[in-house]
Short mmCIF file of C-alpha atoms in Angstrom, two decimals:
data_model
loop_
_atom_site.label_atom_id
_atom_site.label_comp_id
_atom_site.label_asym_id
_atom_site.label_seq_id
_atom_site.Cartn_x
_atom_site.Cartn_y
_atom_site.Cartn_z
CA ARG A 1087 -29.51 -60.64 -8.36
CA LEU A 1088 -30.71 -63.97 -9.58
CA ARG A 1089 -30.69 -66.88 -7.09
CA ILE A 1090 -31.04 -70.50 -8.33
CA ASP A 1091 -32.20 -73.09 -5.74
CA VAL A 1092 -33.16 -76.44 -7.30
CA PRO A 1093 -32.04 -79.31 -5.03
CA LEU A 1094 -32.68 -82.03 -7.65
CA THR A 1095 -29.19 -83.70 -7.32
CA GLN A 1096 -29.26 -83.51 -3.49
CA TYR A 1097 -32.64 -85.04 -3.39
CA PHE A 1098 -31.57 -87.92 -5.71
CA LEU A 1099 -28.50 -88.67 -3.59
CA TYR A 1100 -30.30 -88.73 -0.35
CA THR A 1101 -33.32 -90.82 -1.50
CA ASP A 1102 -31.89 -92.76 -4.44
CA SER A 1103 -35.23 -92.07 -6.17
CA PRO A 1104 -35.64 -90.29 -9.56
CA PRO A 1105 -37.02 -86.71 -9.50
CA SER A 1106 -40.81 -86.34 -9.84
CA GLY A 1107 -42.59 -84.53 -12.58
CA VAL A 1108 -43.07 -81.61 -10.24
CA ASP A 1109 -39.32 -81.37 -9.76
CA PHE A 1110 -38.64 -81.45 -13.52
CA GLN A 1111 -41.31 -78.67 -13.97
CA GLN A 1112 -39.50 -76.52 -11.28
CA ALA A 1113 -36.21 -76.97 -13.00
CA ARG A 1114 -37.73 -75.83 -16.41
CA HIS A 1115 -39.07 -72.73 -14.65
CA VAL A 1116 -35.62 -72.04 -13.29
CA ARG A 1117 -34.11 -72.39 -16.78
CA GLU A 1118 -36.68 -70.02 -18.22
CA ASP A 1119 -35.95 -67.43 -15.47
CA LEU A 1120 -32.23 -67.83 -16.17
CA VAL A 1121 -32.71 -67.21 -19.92
CA GLU A 1122 -34.92 -64.20 -19.26
CA TYR A 1123 -32.31 -62.79 -16.75
CA LEU A 1124 -29.48 -63.21 -19.23
CA ALA A 1125 -31.63 -61.47 -21.94
CA SER A 1126 -32.18 -58.57 -19.47
CA LEU A 1127 -28.51 -58.36 -18.76
CA ASP A 1128 -27.76 -58.29 -22.49
CA ALA A 1129 -30.38 -55.51 -22.96
CA ASP A 1130 -28.84 -53.48 -20.15
CA LYS A 1131 -25.35 -53.95 -21.73
CA LYS A 1132 -26.59 -52.75 -25.16
CA GLY A 1133 -28.28 -49.71 -23.48
CA MET A 1134 -25.07 -48.82 -21.73
CA GLU A 1135 -22.99 -49.18 -24.80
CA LYS A 1136 -25.54 -46.97 -26.71
CA ALA A 1137 -25.47 -44.33 -23.94
CA LEU A 1138 -21.65 -44.40 -23.90
CA ALA A 1139 -21.48 -43.92 -27.66
CA ILE A 1140 -23.86 -40.90 -27.47
CA TYR A 1141 -21.79 -39.51 -24.55
CA GLU A 1142 -18.49 -39.89 -26.32
CA ARG A 1143 -19.91 -38.46 -29.51
CA ILE A 1144 -21.21 -35.25 -27.77
CA LEU A 1145 -18.13 -34.69 -25.60
CA ALA A 1146 -15.52 -35.75 -28.12
CA PRO A 1147 -14.75 -32.13 -29.35
CA VAL A 1148 -14.42 -30.84 -25.81
CA ARG A 1149 -12.28 -33.70 -24.74
CA ARG A 1150 -9.80 -32.91 -27.56
CA LEU A 1151 -9.42 -29.40 -26.22
CA PRO A 1152 -6.25 -28.79 -24.12
CA PRO A 1153 -6.89 -28.16 -20.38
CA GLU A 1154 -5.69 -24.57 -20.74
CA ILE A 1155 -8.36 -23.80 -23.43
CA LEU A 1156 -11.03 -25.41 -21.33
CA MET A 1157 -9.95 -23.35 -18.23
CA GLU A 1158 -10.12 -20.15 -20.38
CA ILE A 1159 -13.75 -21.06 -21.44
CA PHE A 1160 -14.74 -21.64 -17.82
CA ALA A 1161 -13.21 -18.34 -16.81
CA TRP A 1162 -15.32 -16.34 -19.41
CA THR A 1163 -18.49 -18.09 -18.19
CA ARG A 1164 -18.14 -17.06 -14.66
CA ASN A 1165 -20.52 -14.50 -13.03
CA LEU A 1166 -18.88 -11.09 -12.36
CA GLN A 1167 -20.77 -10.91 -9.12
CA SER A 1168 -19.99 -12.88 -5.98
CA TYR A 1169 -21.28 -16.51 -5.54
CA GLN A 1170 -23.04 -17.51 -2.30
CA LEU A 1171 -21.33 -20.37 -0.69
CA HIS A 1172 -24.43 -22.21 0.11
CA ARG A 1173 -25.80 -22.15 -3.49
CA LEU A 1174 -24.64 -25.19 -5.46
CA LYS A 1175 -26.58 -24.38 -8.58
CA GLY A 1176 -25.44 -21.83 -11.07
CA SER A 1177 -21.88 -21.73 -9.68
CA PRO A 1178 -18.46 -23.41 -10.27
CA TRP A 1179 -19.85 -26.41 -8.37
CA VAL A 1180 -21.88 -27.34 -11.45
CA VAL A 1181 -18.96 -27.26 -13.85
CA SER A 1182 -16.86 -29.32 -11.58
CA HIS A 1183 -19.47 -32.12 -11.42
CA VAL A 1184 -19.96 -32.80 -15.22
CA CYS A 1185 -17.07 -35.14 -15.79
CA LYS A 1186 -13.56 -35.94 -14.76
CA THR A 1187 -12.07 -33.72 -17.47
CA TRP A 1188 -14.15 -30.76 -16.51
CA GLN A 1189 -13.65 -31.30 -12.86
CA ALA A 1190 -9.83 -31.27 -13.38
CA ALA A 1191 -9.98 -28.20 -15.41
CA ALA A 1192 -12.33 -26.36 -12.93
CA LEU A 1193 -10.15 -27.27 -9.98
CA SER A 1194 -7.13 -25.93 -11.82
CA CYS A 1195 -8.82 -22.64 -12.63
CA PRO A 1196 -8.65 -20.51 -9.42
CA GLU A 1197 -10.52 -17.62 -11.14
CA LEU A 1198 -13.69 -19.70 -10.83
CA TRP A 1199 -13.45 -19.83 -6.99
CA ASN A 1200 -12.11 -16.46 -6.09
CA ASN A 1201 -15.21 -14.51 -5.11
CA PHE A 1202 -17.48 -16.40 -2.74
CA ILE A 1203 -19.65 -14.84 -0.12
CA VAL A 1204 -19.78 -16.66 3.22
CA SER A 1205 -22.97 -15.61 4.96
CA HIS A 1206 -25.32 -16.84 7.66
CA ARG A 1207 -27.17 -19.07 5.13
CA SER A 1208 -23.94 -21.13 4.76
CA VAL A 1209 -24.09 -22.14 8.43
CA HIS A 1210 -27.37 -23.88 7.99
CA LYS A 1211 -25.92 -26.39 5.42
CA LYS A 1212 -25.18 -29.89 6.42
CA ASP A 1213 -21.44 -29.53 6.59
CA PRO A 1214 -20.52 -25.77 6.17
CA CYS A 1215 -17.02 -26.28 7.41
CA SER A 1216 -16.21 -28.72 4.72
CA MET A 1217 -17.68 -26.34 2.07
CA LEU A 1218 -15.58 -23.46 3.44
CA ARG A 1219 -12.37 -25.66 3.42
CA ALA A 1220 -13.08 -26.66 -0.16
CA ILE A 1221 -13.50 -23.03 -1.21
CA VAL A 1222 -10.38 -21.88 0.53
CA LYS A 1223 -8.42 -24.71 -1.05
CA ARG A 1224 -9.62 -23.67 -4.55
CA CYS A 1225 -9.82 -19.98 -3.96
CA GLN A 1226 -6.58 -17.96 -4.39
CA ASN A 1227 -7.72 -14.32 -4.44
CA VAL A 1228 -11.00 -13.05 -2.97
CA LEU A 1229 -13.19 -13.88 0.05
CA HIS A 1230 -16.26 -11.80 0.82
CA PHE A 1231 -17.52 -12.42 4.35
CA VAL A 1232 -20.95 -11.44 5.52
CA LEU A 1233 -19.89 -12.15 9.01
CA ILE A 1234 -22.21 -13.10 11.95
CA SER A 1235 -21.35 -14.63 15.26
CA ASP A 1236 -22.24 -18.12 14.08
CA LEU A 1237 -19.52 -17.93 11.57
CA ILE A 1238 -16.76 -17.12 14.08
CA PRO A 1239 -16.02 -20.79 14.93
CA MET A 1240 -15.62 -21.57 11.20
CA LEU A 1241 -12.75 -19.19 10.95
CA SER A 1242 -10.51 -21.63 12.74
CA GLN A 1243 -10.92 -23.97 9.65
CA ILE A 1244 -9.19 -21.41 7.42
CA ARG A 1245 -6.51 -19.96 9.67
CA GLY A 1246 -3.05 -20.45 7.95
CA ARG A 1247 -4.71 -21.69 4.76
CA LEU A 1248 -4.87 -18.48 2.78
CA PRO A 1249 -1.37 -18.08 1.34
CA ASN A 1250 -2.68 -16.55 -1.91
CA LEU A 1251 -5.57 -14.41 -0.58
CA CYS A 1252 -5.48 -11.02 -2.21
CA ARG A 1253 -8.80 -9.24 -1.32
CA LEU A 1254 -10.97 -9.51 1.77
CA TYR A 1255 -14.36 -7.82 2.27
CA PHE A 1256 -16.34 -7.74 5.52
CA SER A 1257 -20.00 -6.71 5.41
CA SER A 1258 -21.55 -7.07 8.83
CA SER A 1259 -21.17 -8.44 12.31
CA TYR A 1260 -23.12 -8.74 15.49
CA PRO A 1261 -22.15 -6.64 18.56
CA ASP A 1262 -20.86 -9.64 20.53
CA VAL A 1263 -17.86 -10.13 18.16
CA ASP A 1264 -14.87 -8.29 19.77
CA ILE A 1265 -11.98 -9.50 17.57
CA ILE A 1266 -11.65 -11.58 14.35
CA ASP A 1267 -8.39 -13.39 14.25
CA GLY A 1268 -8.58 -15.88 11.38
CA PHE A 1269 -6.66 -13.87 8.80
CA GLU A 1270 -3.34 -13.15 10.46
CA ILE A 1271 -1.45 -15.49 8.08
CA SER A 1272 -2.39 -13.96 4.66
CA PRO A 1273 1.02 -12.79 3.30
CA ARG A 1274 -0.37 -11.63 -0.11
CA LEU A 1275 -3.35 -9.63 1.16
CA THR A 1276 -3.54 -6.33 -0.82
CA ASP A 1277 -7.02 -5.14 -0.33
CA LEU A 1278 -9.10 -4.97 2.81
CA THR A 1279 -12.55 -3.40 2.92
CA ILE A 1280 -14.80 -3.00 6.00
CA ASP A 1281 -18.26 -1.97 5.05
CA ARG A 1282 -20.36 0.60 6.79
CA GLN A 1283 -22.58 -1.94 8.62
CA PHE A 1284 -19.67 -3.65 10.30
CA ASN A 1285 -19.60 -3.14 14.07
CA GLN A 1286 -17.36 -0.32 15.15
CA LYS A 1287 -15.94 -2.04 18.28
CA THR A 1288 -14.94 -5.25 16.24
CA GLN A 1289 -11.23 -5.35 15.58
CA ILE A 1290 -9.74 -7.43 12.78
CA ALA A 1291 -6.29 -9.03 12.94
CA PHE A 1292 -4.71 -9.38 9.42
CA SER A 1293 -1.33 -9.15 7.78
CA ALA A 1294 -0.48 -5.70 6.35
CA ALA A 1295 2.92 -6.47 4.83
CA LYS A 1296 1.66 -6.33 1.26
CA LEU A 1297 -1.45 -4.17 1.81
CA ILE A 1298 -2.12 -1.65 -0.95
CA ASN A 1299 -5.72 -0.50 -0.31
CA PHE A 1300 -7.38 -0.18 3.16
CA THR A 1301 -10.93 1.01 3.44
CA ASP A 1302 -12.88 1.24 6.65
CA ARG A 1303 -16.35 2.76 6.02
CA ARG A 1304 -17.68 2.17 9.52
CA VAL A 1305 -19.39 5.21 11.11
CA PRO A 1306 -16.93 6.37 13.87
CA ASP A 1307 -17.80 5.86 17.52
CA PRO A 1308 -15.95 8.05 20.03
CA ARG A 1309 -16.36 5.21 22.58
CA HIS A 1310 -14.31 2.81 20.49
CA PRO A 1311 -11.36 4.65 18.93
CA HIS A 1312 -8.98 2.65 16.80
CA PRO A 1313 -5.44 3.91 17.17
CA SER A 1314 -4.47 0.81 15.22
CA SER A 1315 -4.95 2.82 12.04
CA LEU A 1316 -1.42 4.19 12.66
CA ASN A 1317 -0.08 0.68 12.92
CA ILE A 1318 -1.57 -0.13 9.54
CA ILE A 1319 0.36 2.67 7.95
CA ARG A 1320 3.48 1.93 9.81
CA THR A 1321 3.44 -1.84 8.78
CA ALA A 1322 2.20 -1.46 5.21
CA PRO A 1323 5.13 -0.02 3.19
CA ASP A 1324 3.27 -0.48 -0.14
CA LEU A 1325 -0.01 1.11 1.06
CA GLN A 1326 -1.48 3.56 -1.59
CA THR A 1327 -5.09 4.10 -0.49
CA PHE A 1328 -6.17 4.76 3.09
CA HIS A 1329 -9.84 5.33 4.01
CA ASN A 1330 -10.49 5.61 7.75
CA THR A 1331 -12.89 8.04 9.30
CA ASN A 1332 -11.97 7.19 12.93
CA ALA A 1333 -10.23 9.83 15.18
CA LEU A 1334 -7.01 9.64 17.01
CA PRO A 1335 -6.89 10.90 20.61
CA SER A 1336 -3.93 13.18 19.78
CA ARG A 1337 -1.40 13.88 16.98
CA ILE A 1338 1.78 11.79 16.82
CA THR A 1339 5.23 13.45 16.87
CA PRO A 1340 7.48 13.20 14.97
CA ARG A 1341 5.49 12.66 11.82
CA ILE A 1342 5.38 9.25 10.31
CA ARG A 1343 6.73 9.30 6.78
CA HIS A 1344 5.17 7.05 4.16
CA GLU A 1345 6.60 7.16 0.63
CA HIS A 1346 3.79 5.52 -1.43
CA LEU A 1347 0.50 6.58 0.10
CA THR A 1348 -1.39 8.65 -2.68
CA THR A 1349 -4.96 8.63 -1.50
CA ILE A 1350 -6.39 9.42 1.95
CA ASN A 1351 -9.95 9.78 3.24
CA THR A 1352 -10.35 10.94 6.77
CA CYS A 1353 -12.16 13.37 9.10
CA ASP A 1354 -9.46 13.51 11.71
CA PRO A 1355 -7.01 16.52 11.75
CA CYS A 1356 -4.83 14.70 14.23
CA LEU A 1357 -4.33 11.88 11.72
CA LEU A 1358 -3.31 14.46 9.02
CA SER A 1359 -0.91 16.07 11.44
CA SER A 1360 0.83 12.72 12.21
CA PHE A 1361 2.03 12.02 8.68
CA SER A 1362 4.47 13.11 5.99
CA LEU A 1363 3.16 11.84 2.63
CA PRO A 1364 5.31 12.99 -0.33
CA ALA A 1365 3.37 10.97 -2.92
CA LEU A 1366 -0.10 12.29 -1.78
CA THR A 1367 -2.36 13.35 -4.67
CA ASP A 1368 -6.02 12.70 -3.62
CA VAL A 1369 -7.59 13.90 -0.39
CA THR A 1370 -11.19 13.58 0.93
CA LEU A 1371 -11.62 15.59 4.18
CA SER A 1372 -14.91 15.38 5.99
CA HIS A 1373 -16.25 16.80 9.23
CA PRO A 1374 -16.21 14.52 12.42
CA PRO A 1375 -19.68 13.07 13.17
CA ALA A 1376 -21.72 14.27 16.12
CA GLY A 1377 -20.55 13.01 19.49
CA PHE A 1378 -16.87 13.49 18.83
CA PRO A 1379 -14.84 15.93 21.03
CA PRO A 1380 -14.03 19.30 19.32
CA GLN A 1381 -11.31 18.86 16.70
CA SER A 1382 -8.74 21.24 15.45
CA ASP A 1383 -9.00 22.91 12.08
CA GLY A 1384 -9.06 20.18 9.43
CA LEU A 1385 -7.94 22.53 6.61
CA GLN A 1386 -5.09 23.85 8.72
CA ALA A 1387 -3.96 20.25 9.39
CA LEU A 1388 -4.13 19.46 5.65
CA HIS A 1389 -2.34 22.64 4.69
CA ASP A 1390 0.43 21.74 7.15
CA LEU A 1391 0.58 18.21 5.71
CA VAL A 1392 0.89 19.38 2.07
CA SER A 1393 3.56 21.91 3.00
CA HIS A 1394 5.60 19.59 5.22
CA SER A 1395 5.39 16.72 2.57
CA HIS A 1396 6.09 18.92 -0.45
CA CYS A 1397 3.34 17.16 -2.37
CA SER A 1398 0.98 18.62 -5.01
CA LEU A 1399 -2.70 17.45 -4.87
CA LEU A 1400 -4.56 16.48 -7.94
CA SER A 1401 -7.93 16.03 -6.39
CA LEU A 1402 -9.44 17.62 -3.34
CA ARG A 1403 -12.85 16.90 -1.87
CA LEU A 1404 -14.27 18.64 1.15
CA LEU A 1405 -17.38 17.20 2.94
CA GLU A 1406 -19.07 19.59 5.40
CA THR A 1407 -15.74 21.18 6.15
CA PRO A 1408 -15.84 24.94 7.10
CA LEU A 1409 -13.75 26.94 4.57
CA ASN A 1410 -11.07 29.34 5.63
CA ARG A 1411 -7.83 30.96 4.52
CA HIS A 1412 -5.93 27.65 4.62
CA LEU A 1413 -7.84 26.41 1.62
CA SER A 1414 -6.14 29.13 -0.47
CA GLY A 1415 -2.78 27.93 0.97
CA ILE A 1416 -3.54 24.36 -0.02
CA LEU A 1417 -4.40 25.45 -3.52
CA GLU A 1418 -1.21 27.47 -3.86
CA CYS A 1419 0.78 24.33 -2.93
CA SER A 1420 -1.16 22.31 -5.48
CA PRO A 1421 -0.74 23.92 -8.88
CA LYS A 1422 -1.55 20.68 -10.61
CA LEU A 1423 -4.97 20.30 -9.07
CA THR A 1424 -7.54 19.08 -11.60
CA SER A 1425 -10.57 18.40 -9.47
CA LEU A 1426 -12.13 20.42 -6.60
CA SER A 1427 -15.36 19.32 -4.86
CA LEU A 1428 -17.12 21.25 -2.09
CA GLU A 1429 -20.08 19.25 -0.61
CA LEU A 1430 -21.95 21.02 2.23
CA PHE A 1431 -25.02 20.55 4.39
CA GLN A 1432 -24.97 24.26 5.41
CA TRP A 1433 -23.62 27.32 3.68
CA ARG A 1434 -21.89 29.78 5.89
CA ARG A 1435 -21.07 33.43 5.27
CA THR A 1436 -17.46 32.63 5.90
CA ASP A 1437 -17.55 30.19 3.12
CA ASP A 1438 -18.60 32.99 0.78
CA VAL A 1439 -15.78 35.15 1.84
CA CYS A 1440 -13.22 32.38 1.40
CA LEU A 1441 -14.37 31.45 -2.04
CA LYS A 1442 -14.53 35.05 -3.26
CA SER A 1443 -10.85 35.55 -2.26
CA ILE A 1444 -9.89 32.36 -4.06
CA ILE A 1445 -11.75 33.28 -7.23
CA ALA A 1446 -10.06 36.67 -7.34
CA HIS A 1447 -6.57 34.88 -7.68
CA GLU A 1448 -6.49 33.96 -11.32
CA SER A 1449 -3.18 32.12 -10.83
CA LEU A 1450 -4.79 29.51 -8.59
CA MET A 1451 -5.90 26.10 -10.09
CA PRO A 1452 -4.57 26.70 -13.59
CA HIS A 1453 -5.18 23.05 -14.63
CA LEU A 1454 -8.66 22.65 -13.05
CA LYS A 1455 -11.05 20.46 -15.07
CA THR A 1456 -13.77 19.56 -12.62
CA LEU A 1457 -15.47 22.02 -10.18
CA ILE A 1458 -18.32 20.79 -7.99
CA PHE A 1459 -20.39 22.76 -5.37
CA LEU A 1460 -22.96 20.65 -3.79
CA ARG A 1461 -25.32 21.62 -0.92
CA HIS A 1462 -27.50 18.74 0.34
CA PHE A 1463 -29.94 20.81 2.45
CA ILE A 1464 -29.92 23.94 4.65
CA ARG A 1465 -29.41 23.99 8.42
CA VAL A 1466 -30.36 27.09 10.28
CA GLY A 1467 -27.65 28.67 12.50
CA PRO A 1468 -26.32 32.05 13.64
CA ASP A 1469 -23.53 32.18 10.93
CA ILE A 1470 -25.55 30.58 8.18
CA ASP A 1471 -26.86 32.38 5.11
CA GLU A 1472 -29.86 30.41 3.90
CA THR A 1473 -30.67 32.73 0.95
CA ALA A 1474 -27.87 32.46 -1.54
CA ALA A 1475 -24.30 31.60 -2.30
CA LYS A 1476 -23.05 35.11 -3.02
CA PHE A 1477 -19.70 34.08 -4.49
CA VAL A 1478 -21.47 33.19 -7.70
CA ASP A 1479 -21.18 36.62 -9.24
CA ALA A 1480 -19.69 38.22 -12.34
CA VAL A 1481 -16.11 37.58 -11.22
CA PHE A 1482 -16.89 33.87 -10.76
CA VAL A 1483 -18.53 33.72 -14.27
CA ASP A 1484 -15.51 35.36 -15.74
CA ALA A 1485 -13.06 32.94 -14.04
CA VAL A 1486 -15.07 29.91 -15.34
CA ALA A 1487 -15.31 31.50 -18.81
CA LEU A 1488 -11.65 32.02 -18.92
CA ARG A 1489 -10.91 28.42 -18.13
CA CYS A 1490 -13.55 27.12 -20.57
CA ARG A 1491 -12.05 29.29 -23.31
CA ASP A 1492 -8.68 27.64 -22.59
CA LEU A 1493 -10.43 24.19 -22.66
CA MET A 1494 -9.48 23.57 -18.98
CA VAL A 1495 -12.80 23.32 -17.02
CA ARG A 1496 -14.76 20.36 -18.46
CA GLU A 1497 -17.41 19.94 -15.71
CA ILE A 1498 -19.17 22.32 -13.37
CA TYR A 1499 -21.96 21.36 -10.95
CA HIS A 1500 -23.56 24.10 -8.85
CA PRO A 1501 -27.04 23.56 -7.27
CA PHE A 1502 -27.02 26.65 -5.09
CA SER A 1503 -29.54 29.46 -5.54
CA MET A 1504 -27.89 32.43 -7.21
CA LYS A 1505 -28.13 35.96 -5.77
CA GLY A 1506 -31.07 37.74 -7.37
CA SER A 1507 -32.67 34.59 -8.73
#
């Protein structure tokens, strides 16, 4: 800022004496400075006008685009993977900071903001709560939480502000987190996934009214059972997929009927014995992990469920589940079965007997397309045959050949050693 301070007039009024030559010289210097300053302002003005002309010339085509087209372009440029909340480069933050037009389009495009990861790195930012509030305001679908204890206080910032949240994913938590209660008011939540690393004792409060897919991959802990899994099915009328490897203390009677559940993944016979699922088509049944009390027969519970529900399975996957006569009963109740997968860590002689009896029935599995036998490794035990899977014989080959000739079986995977090989 230019300051002019030449007290010539004031000096003349006070002293009634004409200015000296030095005063006139000072005035001339001030005039020169003023002319130079005005020239500098004029140069700055011309520079700004030139930059504005270049700016308008470059952005003119984009500015003529309707906001809907601009939003569609932004949606196609987004990364398919999740964005880290703390990374401001290479994310929707950049697009929203180019100009007012781009910012308005970016803020009106919820697809740009619907998949952010909130992790421990976000906490170390200057104002993580403001960043989280901004994301929640712009995000309408997905939040991916890599949760640690430092993030728990931040959840109060989003409670009640997720009316459009559809999918929620939790990755990890520390043992001192007993309950997470920031997502109770999420009326449009359809997908909830809890990853394997998430602490088993941590409970999550959420709205299940519109829930369609529930997946809890945590390793079960007999010290922290979650009977709330029954409440999820009771309170989620639209639920279609239920994956929960926890165990109930006992079966529930009478059975809970659910009209829309099609896919279930569990290791708990008591859970299977507690439901009636007429729409059930896909089942994954695994053996309870070590440390759990002895369970009843999983295949028997599944057979009872299929019979009671009058459903027909399309896909059956058994993980380390001892085979018995109830497998044949399940297959008889499921004539539309297209995929059968047996994945075992140990091969028992009783498994051979069961499969031989099933293969002998040509009427079983008439629509089978995928047949998988997978043994991961051999454990030694009193009832374990560690030499061969003896069900693979001429009868088995003929049964497969018959279905291949009829173009039914399209895929067979069998890593076992064959008898005599």
